[in-house]
PDB file of C-alpha atoms and ligand atoms in Angstrom:
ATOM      1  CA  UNK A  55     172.703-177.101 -33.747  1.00 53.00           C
ATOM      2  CA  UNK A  56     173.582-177.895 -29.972  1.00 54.00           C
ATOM      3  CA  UNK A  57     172.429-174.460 -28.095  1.00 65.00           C
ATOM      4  CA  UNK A  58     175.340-172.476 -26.117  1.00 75.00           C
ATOM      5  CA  UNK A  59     177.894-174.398 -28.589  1.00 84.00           C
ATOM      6  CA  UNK A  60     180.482-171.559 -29.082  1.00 90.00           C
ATOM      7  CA  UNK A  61     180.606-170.229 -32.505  1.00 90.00           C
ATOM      8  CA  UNK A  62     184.052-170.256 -34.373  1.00 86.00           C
ATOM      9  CA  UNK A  63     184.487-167.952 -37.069  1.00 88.00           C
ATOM     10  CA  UNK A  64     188.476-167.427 -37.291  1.00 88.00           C
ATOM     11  CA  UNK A  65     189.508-168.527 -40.494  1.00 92.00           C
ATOM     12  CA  UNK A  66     186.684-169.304 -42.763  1.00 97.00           C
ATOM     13  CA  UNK A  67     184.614-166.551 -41.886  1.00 98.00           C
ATOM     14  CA  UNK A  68     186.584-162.958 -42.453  1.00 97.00           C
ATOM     15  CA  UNK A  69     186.016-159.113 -42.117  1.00 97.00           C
ATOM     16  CA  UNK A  70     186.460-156.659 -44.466  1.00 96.00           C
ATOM     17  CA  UNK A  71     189.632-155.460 -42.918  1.00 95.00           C
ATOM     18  CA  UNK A  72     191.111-158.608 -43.564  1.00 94.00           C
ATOM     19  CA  UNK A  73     190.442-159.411 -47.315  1.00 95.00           C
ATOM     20  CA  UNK A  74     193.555-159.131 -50.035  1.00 93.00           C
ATOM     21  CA  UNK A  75     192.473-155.821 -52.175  1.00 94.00           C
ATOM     22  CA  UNK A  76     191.369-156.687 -54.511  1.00 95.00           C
ATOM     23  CA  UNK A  77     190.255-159.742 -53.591  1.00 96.00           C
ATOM     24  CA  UNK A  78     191.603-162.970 -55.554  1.00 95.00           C
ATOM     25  CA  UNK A  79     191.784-166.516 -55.589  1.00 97.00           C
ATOM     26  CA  UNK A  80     195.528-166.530 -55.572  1.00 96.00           C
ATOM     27  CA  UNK A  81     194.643-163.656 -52.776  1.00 95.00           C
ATOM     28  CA  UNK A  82     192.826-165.871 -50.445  1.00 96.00           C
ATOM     29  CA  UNK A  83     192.725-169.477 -51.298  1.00 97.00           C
ATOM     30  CA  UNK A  84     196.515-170.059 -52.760  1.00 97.00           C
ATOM     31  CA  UNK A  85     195.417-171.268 -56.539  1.00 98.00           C
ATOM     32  CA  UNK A  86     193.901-169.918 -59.659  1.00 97.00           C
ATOM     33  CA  UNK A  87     190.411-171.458 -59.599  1.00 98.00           C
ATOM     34  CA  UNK A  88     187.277-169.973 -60.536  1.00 98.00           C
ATOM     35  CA  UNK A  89     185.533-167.646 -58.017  1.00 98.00           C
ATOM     36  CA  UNK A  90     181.855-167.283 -57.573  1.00 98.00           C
ATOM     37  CA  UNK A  91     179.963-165.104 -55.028  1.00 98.00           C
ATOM     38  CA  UNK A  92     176.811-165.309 -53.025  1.00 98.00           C
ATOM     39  CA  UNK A  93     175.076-162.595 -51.660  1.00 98.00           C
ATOM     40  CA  UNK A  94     172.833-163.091 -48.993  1.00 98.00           C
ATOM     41  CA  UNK A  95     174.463-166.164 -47.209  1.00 98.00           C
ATOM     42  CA  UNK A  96     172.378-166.403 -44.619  1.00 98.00           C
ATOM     43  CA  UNK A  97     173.550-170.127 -42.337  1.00 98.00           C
ATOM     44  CA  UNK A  98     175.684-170.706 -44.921  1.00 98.00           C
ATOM     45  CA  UNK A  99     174.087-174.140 -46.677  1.00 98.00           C
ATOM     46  CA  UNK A 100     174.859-173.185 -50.040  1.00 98.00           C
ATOM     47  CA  UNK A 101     178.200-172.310 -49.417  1.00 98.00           C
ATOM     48  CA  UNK A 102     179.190-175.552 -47.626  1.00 98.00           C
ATOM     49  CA  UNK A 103     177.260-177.813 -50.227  1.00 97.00           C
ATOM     50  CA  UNK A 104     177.814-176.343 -53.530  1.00 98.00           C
ATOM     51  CA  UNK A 105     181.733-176.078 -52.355  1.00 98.00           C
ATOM     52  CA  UNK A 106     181.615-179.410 -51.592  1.00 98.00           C
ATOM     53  CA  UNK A 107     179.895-180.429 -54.826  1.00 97.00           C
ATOM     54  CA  UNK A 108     182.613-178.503 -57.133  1.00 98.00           C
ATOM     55  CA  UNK A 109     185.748-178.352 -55.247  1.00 98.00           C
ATOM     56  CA  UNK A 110     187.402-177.011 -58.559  1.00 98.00           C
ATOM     57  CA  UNK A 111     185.843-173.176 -57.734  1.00 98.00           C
ATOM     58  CA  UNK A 112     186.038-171.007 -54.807  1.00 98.00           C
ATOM     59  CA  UNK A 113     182.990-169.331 -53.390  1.00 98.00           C
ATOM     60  CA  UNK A 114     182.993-166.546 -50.840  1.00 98.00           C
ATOM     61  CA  UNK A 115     180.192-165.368 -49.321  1.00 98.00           C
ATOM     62  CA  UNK A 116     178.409-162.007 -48.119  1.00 98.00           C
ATOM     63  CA  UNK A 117     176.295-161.845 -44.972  1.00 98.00           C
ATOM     64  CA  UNK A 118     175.748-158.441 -43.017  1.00 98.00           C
ATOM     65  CA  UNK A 119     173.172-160.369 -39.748  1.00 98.00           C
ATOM     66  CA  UNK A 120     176.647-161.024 -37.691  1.00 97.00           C
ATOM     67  CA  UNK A 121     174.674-164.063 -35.988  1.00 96.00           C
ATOM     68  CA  UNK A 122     174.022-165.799 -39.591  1.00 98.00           C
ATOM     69  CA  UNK A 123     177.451-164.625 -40.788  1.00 98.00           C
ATOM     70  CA  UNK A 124     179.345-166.596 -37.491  1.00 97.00           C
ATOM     71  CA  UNK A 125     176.740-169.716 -38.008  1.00 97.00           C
ATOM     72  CA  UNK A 126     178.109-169.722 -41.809  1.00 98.00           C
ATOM     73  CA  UNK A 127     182.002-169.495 -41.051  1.00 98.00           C
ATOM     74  CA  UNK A 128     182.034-172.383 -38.046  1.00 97.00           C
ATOM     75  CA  UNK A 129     180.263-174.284 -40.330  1.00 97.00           C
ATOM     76  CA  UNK A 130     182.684-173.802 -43.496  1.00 98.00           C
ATOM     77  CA  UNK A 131     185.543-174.439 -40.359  1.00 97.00           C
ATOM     78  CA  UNK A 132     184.057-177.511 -38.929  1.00 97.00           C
ATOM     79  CA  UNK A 133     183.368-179.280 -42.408  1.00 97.00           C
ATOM     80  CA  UNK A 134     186.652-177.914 -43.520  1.00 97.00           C
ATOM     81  CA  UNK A 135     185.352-176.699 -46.602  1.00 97.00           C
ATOM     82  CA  UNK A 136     188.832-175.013 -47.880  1.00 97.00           C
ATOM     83  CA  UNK A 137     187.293-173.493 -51.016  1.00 98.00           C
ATOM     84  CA  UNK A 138     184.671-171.454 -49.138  1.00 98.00           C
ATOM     85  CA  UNK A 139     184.762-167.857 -47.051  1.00 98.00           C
ATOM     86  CA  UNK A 140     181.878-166.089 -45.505  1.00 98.00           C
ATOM     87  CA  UNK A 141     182.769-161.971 -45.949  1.00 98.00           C
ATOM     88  CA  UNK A 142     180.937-160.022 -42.785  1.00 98.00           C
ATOM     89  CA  UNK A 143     179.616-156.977 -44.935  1.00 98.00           C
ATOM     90  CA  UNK A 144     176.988-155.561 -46.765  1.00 98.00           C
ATOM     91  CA  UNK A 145     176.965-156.622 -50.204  1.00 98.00           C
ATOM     92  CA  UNK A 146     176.569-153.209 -51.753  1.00 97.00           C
ATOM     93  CA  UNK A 147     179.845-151.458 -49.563  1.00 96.00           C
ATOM     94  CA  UNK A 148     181.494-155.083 -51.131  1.00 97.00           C
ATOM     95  CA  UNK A 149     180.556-154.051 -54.504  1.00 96.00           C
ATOM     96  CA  UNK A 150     180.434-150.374 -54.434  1.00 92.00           C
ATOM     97  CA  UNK A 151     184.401-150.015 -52.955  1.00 90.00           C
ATOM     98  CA  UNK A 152     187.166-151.428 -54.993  1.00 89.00           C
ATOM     99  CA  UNK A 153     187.417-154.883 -52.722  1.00 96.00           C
ATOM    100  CA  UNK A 154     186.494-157.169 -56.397  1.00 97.00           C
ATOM    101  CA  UNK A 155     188.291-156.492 -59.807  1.00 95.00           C
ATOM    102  CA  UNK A 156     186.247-156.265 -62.491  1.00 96.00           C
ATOM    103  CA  UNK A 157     185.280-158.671 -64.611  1.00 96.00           C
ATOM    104  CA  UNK A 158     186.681-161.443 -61.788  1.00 97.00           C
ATOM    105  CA  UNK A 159     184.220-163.388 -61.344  1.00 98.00           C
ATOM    106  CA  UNK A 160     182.195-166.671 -62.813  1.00 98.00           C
ATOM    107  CA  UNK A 161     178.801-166.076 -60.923  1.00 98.00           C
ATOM    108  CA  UNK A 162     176.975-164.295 -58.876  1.00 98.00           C
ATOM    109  CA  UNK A 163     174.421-166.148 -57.598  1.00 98.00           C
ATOM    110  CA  UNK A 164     171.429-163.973 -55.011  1.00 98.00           C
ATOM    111  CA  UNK A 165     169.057-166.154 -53.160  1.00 98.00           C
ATOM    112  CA  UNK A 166     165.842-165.282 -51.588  1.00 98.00           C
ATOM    113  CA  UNK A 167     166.641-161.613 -51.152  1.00 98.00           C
ATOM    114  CA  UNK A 168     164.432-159.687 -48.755  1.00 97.00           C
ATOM    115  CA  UNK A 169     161.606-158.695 -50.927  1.00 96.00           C
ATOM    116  CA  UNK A 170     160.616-155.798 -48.460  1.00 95.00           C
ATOM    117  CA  UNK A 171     157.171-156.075 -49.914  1.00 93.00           C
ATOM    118  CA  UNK A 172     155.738-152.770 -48.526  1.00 95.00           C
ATOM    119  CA  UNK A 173     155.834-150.112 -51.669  1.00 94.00           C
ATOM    120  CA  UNK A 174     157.310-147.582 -49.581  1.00 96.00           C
ATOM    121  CA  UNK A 175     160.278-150.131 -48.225  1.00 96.00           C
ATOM    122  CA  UNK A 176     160.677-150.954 -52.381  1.00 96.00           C
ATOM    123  CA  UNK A 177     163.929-148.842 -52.250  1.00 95.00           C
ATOM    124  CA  UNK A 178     165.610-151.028 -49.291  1.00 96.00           C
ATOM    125  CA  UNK A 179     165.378-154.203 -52.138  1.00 97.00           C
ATOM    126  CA  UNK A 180     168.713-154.649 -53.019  1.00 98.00           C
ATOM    127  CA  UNK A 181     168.458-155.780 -56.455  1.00 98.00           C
ATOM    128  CA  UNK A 182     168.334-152.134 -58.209  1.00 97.00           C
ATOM    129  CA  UNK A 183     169.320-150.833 -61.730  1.00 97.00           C
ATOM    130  CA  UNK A 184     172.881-149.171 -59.429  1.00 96.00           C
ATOM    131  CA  UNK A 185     173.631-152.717 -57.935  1.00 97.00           C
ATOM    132  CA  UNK A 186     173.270-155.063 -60.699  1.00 98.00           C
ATOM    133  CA  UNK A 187     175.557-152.713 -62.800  1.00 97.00           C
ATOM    134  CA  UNK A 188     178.068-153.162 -60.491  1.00 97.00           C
ATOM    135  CA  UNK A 189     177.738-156.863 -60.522  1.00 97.00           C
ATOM    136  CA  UNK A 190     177.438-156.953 -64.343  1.00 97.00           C
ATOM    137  CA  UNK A 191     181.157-155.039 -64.169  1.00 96.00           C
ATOM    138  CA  UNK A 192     182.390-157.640 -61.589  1.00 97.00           C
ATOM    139  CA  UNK A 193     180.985-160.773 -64.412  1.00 98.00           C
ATOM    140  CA  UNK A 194     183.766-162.493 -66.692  1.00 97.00           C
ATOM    141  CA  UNK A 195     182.736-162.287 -69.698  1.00 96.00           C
ATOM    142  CA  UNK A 196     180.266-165.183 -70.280  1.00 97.00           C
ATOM    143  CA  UNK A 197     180.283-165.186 -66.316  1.00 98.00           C
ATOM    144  CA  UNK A 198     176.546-165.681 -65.097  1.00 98.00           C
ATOM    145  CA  UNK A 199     174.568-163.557 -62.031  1.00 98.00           C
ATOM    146  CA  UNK A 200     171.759-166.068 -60.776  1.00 98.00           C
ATOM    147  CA  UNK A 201     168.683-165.036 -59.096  1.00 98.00           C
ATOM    148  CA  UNK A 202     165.722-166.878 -57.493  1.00 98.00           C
ATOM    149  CA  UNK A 203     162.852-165.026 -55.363  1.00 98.00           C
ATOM    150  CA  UNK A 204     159.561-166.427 -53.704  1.00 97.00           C
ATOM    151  CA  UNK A 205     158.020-163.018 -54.189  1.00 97.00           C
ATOM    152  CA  UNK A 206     156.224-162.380 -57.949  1.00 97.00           C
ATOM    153  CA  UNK A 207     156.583-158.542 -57.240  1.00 97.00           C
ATOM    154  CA  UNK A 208     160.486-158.060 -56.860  1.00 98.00           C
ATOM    155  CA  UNK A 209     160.469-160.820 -59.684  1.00 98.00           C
ATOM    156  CA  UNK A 210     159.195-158.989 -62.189  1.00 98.00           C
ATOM    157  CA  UNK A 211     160.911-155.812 -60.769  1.00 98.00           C
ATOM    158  CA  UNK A 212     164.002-157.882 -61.135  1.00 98.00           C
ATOM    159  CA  UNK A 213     163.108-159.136 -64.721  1.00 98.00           C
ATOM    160  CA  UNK A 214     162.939-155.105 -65.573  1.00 97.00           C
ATOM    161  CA  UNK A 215     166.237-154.122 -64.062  1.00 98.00           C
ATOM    162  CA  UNK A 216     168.962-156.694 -65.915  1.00 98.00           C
ATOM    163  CA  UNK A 217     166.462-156.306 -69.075  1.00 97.00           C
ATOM    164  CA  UNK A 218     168.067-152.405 -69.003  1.00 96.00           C
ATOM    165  CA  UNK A 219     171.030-153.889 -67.787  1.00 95.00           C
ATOM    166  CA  UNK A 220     173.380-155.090 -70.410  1.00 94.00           C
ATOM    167  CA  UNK A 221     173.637-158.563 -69.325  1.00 97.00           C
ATOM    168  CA  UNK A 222     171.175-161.025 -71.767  1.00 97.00           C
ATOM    169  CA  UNK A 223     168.842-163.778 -70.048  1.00 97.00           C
ATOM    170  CA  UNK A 224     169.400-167.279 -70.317  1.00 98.00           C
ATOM    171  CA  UNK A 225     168.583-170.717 -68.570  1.00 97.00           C
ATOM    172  CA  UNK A 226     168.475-171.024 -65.072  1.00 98.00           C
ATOM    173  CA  UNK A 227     170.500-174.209 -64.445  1.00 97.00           C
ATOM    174  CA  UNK A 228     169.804-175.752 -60.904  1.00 97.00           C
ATOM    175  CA  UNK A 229     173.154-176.299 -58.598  1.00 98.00           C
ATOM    176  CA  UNK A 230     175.033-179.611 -58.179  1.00 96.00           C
ATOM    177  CA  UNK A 231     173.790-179.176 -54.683  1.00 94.00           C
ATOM    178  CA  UNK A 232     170.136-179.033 -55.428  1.00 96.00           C
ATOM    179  CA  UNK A 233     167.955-182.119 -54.930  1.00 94.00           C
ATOM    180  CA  UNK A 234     165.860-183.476 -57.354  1.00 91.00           C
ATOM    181  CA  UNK A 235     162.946-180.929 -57.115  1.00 93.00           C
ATOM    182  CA  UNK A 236     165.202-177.612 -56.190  1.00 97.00           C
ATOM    183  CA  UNK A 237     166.837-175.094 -57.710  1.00 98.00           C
ATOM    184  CA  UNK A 238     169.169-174.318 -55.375  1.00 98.00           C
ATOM    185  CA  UNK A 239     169.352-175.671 -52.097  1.00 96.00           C
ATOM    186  CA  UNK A 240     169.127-173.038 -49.818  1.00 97.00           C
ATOM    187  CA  UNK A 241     167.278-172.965 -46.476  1.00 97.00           C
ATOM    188  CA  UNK A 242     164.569-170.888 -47.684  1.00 97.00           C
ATOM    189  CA  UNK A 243     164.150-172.757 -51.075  1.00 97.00           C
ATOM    190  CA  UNK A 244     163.283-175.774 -48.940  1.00 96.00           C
ATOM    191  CA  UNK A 245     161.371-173.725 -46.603  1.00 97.00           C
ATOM    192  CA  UNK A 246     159.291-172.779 -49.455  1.00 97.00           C
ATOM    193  CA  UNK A 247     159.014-175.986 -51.137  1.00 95.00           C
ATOM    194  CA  UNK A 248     157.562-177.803 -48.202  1.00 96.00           C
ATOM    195  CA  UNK A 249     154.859-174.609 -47.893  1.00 97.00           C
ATOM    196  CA  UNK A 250     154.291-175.407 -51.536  1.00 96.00           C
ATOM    197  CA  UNK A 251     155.013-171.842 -52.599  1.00 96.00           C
ATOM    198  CA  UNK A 252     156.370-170.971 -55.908  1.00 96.00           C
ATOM    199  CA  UNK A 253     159.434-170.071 -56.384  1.00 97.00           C
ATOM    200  CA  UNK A 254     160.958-167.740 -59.743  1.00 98.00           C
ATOM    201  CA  UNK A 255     164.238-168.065 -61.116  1.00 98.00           C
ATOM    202  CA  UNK A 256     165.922-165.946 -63.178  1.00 98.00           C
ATOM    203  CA  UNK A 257     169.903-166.210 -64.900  1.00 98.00           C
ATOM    204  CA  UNK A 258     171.945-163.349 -66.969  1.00 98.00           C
ATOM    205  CA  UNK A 259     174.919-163.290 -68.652  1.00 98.00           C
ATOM    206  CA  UNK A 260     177.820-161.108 -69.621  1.00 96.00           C
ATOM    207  CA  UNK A 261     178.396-160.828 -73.382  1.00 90.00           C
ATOM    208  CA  UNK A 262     181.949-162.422 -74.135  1.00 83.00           C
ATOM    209  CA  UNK A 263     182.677-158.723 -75.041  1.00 70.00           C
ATOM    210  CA  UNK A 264     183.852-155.218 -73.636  1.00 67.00           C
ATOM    211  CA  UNK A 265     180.740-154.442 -70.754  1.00 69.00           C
ATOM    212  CA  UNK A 266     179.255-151.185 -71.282  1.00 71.00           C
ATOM    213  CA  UNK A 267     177.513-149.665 -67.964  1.00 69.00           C
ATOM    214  CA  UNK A 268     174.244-148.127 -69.180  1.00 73.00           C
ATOM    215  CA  UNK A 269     174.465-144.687 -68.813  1.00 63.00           C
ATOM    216  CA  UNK A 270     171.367-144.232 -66.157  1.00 63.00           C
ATOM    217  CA  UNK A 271     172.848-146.984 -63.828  1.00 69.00           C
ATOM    218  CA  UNK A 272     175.761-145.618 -61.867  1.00 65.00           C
ATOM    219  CA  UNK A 273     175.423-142.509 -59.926  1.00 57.00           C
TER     220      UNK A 273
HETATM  221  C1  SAM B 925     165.842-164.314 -46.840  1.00 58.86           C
HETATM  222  S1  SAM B 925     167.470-164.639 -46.356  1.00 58.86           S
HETATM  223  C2  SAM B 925     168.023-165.853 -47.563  1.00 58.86           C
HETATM  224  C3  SAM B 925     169.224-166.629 -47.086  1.00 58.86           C
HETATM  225  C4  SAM B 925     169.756-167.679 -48.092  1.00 58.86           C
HETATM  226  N1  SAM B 925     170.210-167.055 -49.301  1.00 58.86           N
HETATM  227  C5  SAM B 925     168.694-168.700 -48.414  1.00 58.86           C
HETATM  228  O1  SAM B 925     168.244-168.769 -49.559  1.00 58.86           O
HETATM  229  O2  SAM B 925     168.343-169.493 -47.504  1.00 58.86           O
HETATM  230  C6  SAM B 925     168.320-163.182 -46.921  1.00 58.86           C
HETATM  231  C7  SAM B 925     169.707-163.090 -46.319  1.00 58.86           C
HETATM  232  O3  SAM B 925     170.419-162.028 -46.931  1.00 58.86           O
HETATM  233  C8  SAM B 925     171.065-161.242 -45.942  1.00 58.86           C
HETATM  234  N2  SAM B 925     171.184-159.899 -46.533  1.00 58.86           N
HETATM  235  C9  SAM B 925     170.160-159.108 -46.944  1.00 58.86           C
HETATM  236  N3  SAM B 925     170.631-157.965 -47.476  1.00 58.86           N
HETATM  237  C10 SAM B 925     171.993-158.048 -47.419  1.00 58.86           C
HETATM  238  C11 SAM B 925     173.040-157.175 -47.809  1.00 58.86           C
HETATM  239  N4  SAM B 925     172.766-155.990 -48.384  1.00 58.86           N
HETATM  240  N5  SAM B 925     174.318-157.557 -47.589  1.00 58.86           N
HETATM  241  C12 SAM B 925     174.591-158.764 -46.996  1.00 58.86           C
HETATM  242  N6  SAM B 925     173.629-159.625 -46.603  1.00 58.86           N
HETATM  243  C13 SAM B 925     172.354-159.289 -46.814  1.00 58.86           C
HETATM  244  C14 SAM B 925     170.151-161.329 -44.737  1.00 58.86           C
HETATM  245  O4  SAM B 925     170.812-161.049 -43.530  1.00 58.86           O
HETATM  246  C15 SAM B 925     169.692-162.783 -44.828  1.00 58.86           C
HETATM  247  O5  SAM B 925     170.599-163.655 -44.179  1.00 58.86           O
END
């Protein structure tokens, strides 16, 4: 990107003042299409491809670094992508308040979350037992929450947390927007790939059924 080029974020990228409560498709994009949400934005690339890719679902976005969260919105603005929004939040206030209805949306997906790999920075990981029991609530039923980490620690913590969660694993399907040799897409995937680091993937779903919320999970 040019440098000094002013950012626009005005209409693709929104605060949390300005969202329709709860939040909808009808709500913010004017139809009755699928919605999916990504936490962790970052620049916005999956947003902008995957949207372009499957222009039948809406995907918003949550990014709480206000520099990555602008990048991600004029983006979405200049390539018009009218099925995308970038939220300027943190995911768990998103989650935790009653912004999303339950049960309202078809994935989740969570890319390359900050693995804080210090054990004493463990808590600050924000895939815990209280936040993906929030997501599971905000699944369809069937609805997926998608998951890929470089880091083999938080995987396997992750790989503990939705096994008490409710939600049962199944196959990680890459994007339409993924290349050949990617899952996903994202900046850090590719980051990663050229590095030749691993990478670990993990999808759950919501039974078609009522979700129970284990009872340890929600304080
Ligand atoms: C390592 S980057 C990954 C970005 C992108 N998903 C990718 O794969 O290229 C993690 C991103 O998540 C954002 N983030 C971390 N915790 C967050 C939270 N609780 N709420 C919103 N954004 C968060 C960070 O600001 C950062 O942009």
């Amino acid at each position: 990107m040019r440098k000094g080029r002013e950012l626009v974020a005005s209409g693709y990228g929104l605060r949390l003042d300005q969202l329709p409560r709860p939040i909808s498709s009808q709500g913010l994009f004017g139809n009755e299409r699928p919605l999916e949400l990504e936490i962790g934005s970052g620049t916005g690339t999956l947003l902008t491809r995957e949207s372009e890719c499957r222009p039948d679902v809406n995907f918003i976005g949550v990014e709480y670094t206000k520099r990555y969260w602008r990048l991600a919105a004029d983006r979405l603005r200049r390539q018009r992508r009218d099925n995308a929004r970038v939220i300027d939040a943190e995911a768990g206030e998103l989650l935790r308040e009653d912004y999303l209805e339950d049960a309202s949306l078809q994935a989740i997906h969570i890319y390359f979350p900050d693995p804080w790999p210090k054990r004493r920075h463990h808590p600050r990981r924000f895939v815990q037992r209280e936040s993906v029991a929030r997501i599971a609530t905000k699944l369809a039923p069937g609805a997926t929450l998608r998951i890929v980490t470089d880091h083999e620690g938080y995987y396997h913590h992750i790989e503990k947390v939705i096994a008490a969660s409710g939600l049962s694993r199944t196959t990680f399907e890459p994007l339409s927007a993924a290349r050949d040799d990617e899952l996903v897409g994202t900046n850090f995937e590719r980051k990663y790939l050229r590095e030749g680091r691993a990478v670990y993937a993990l999808a759950a779903k919501r039974a078609t059924g009522p979700y129970a919320v284990p009872k340890t999970s929600l304080t």
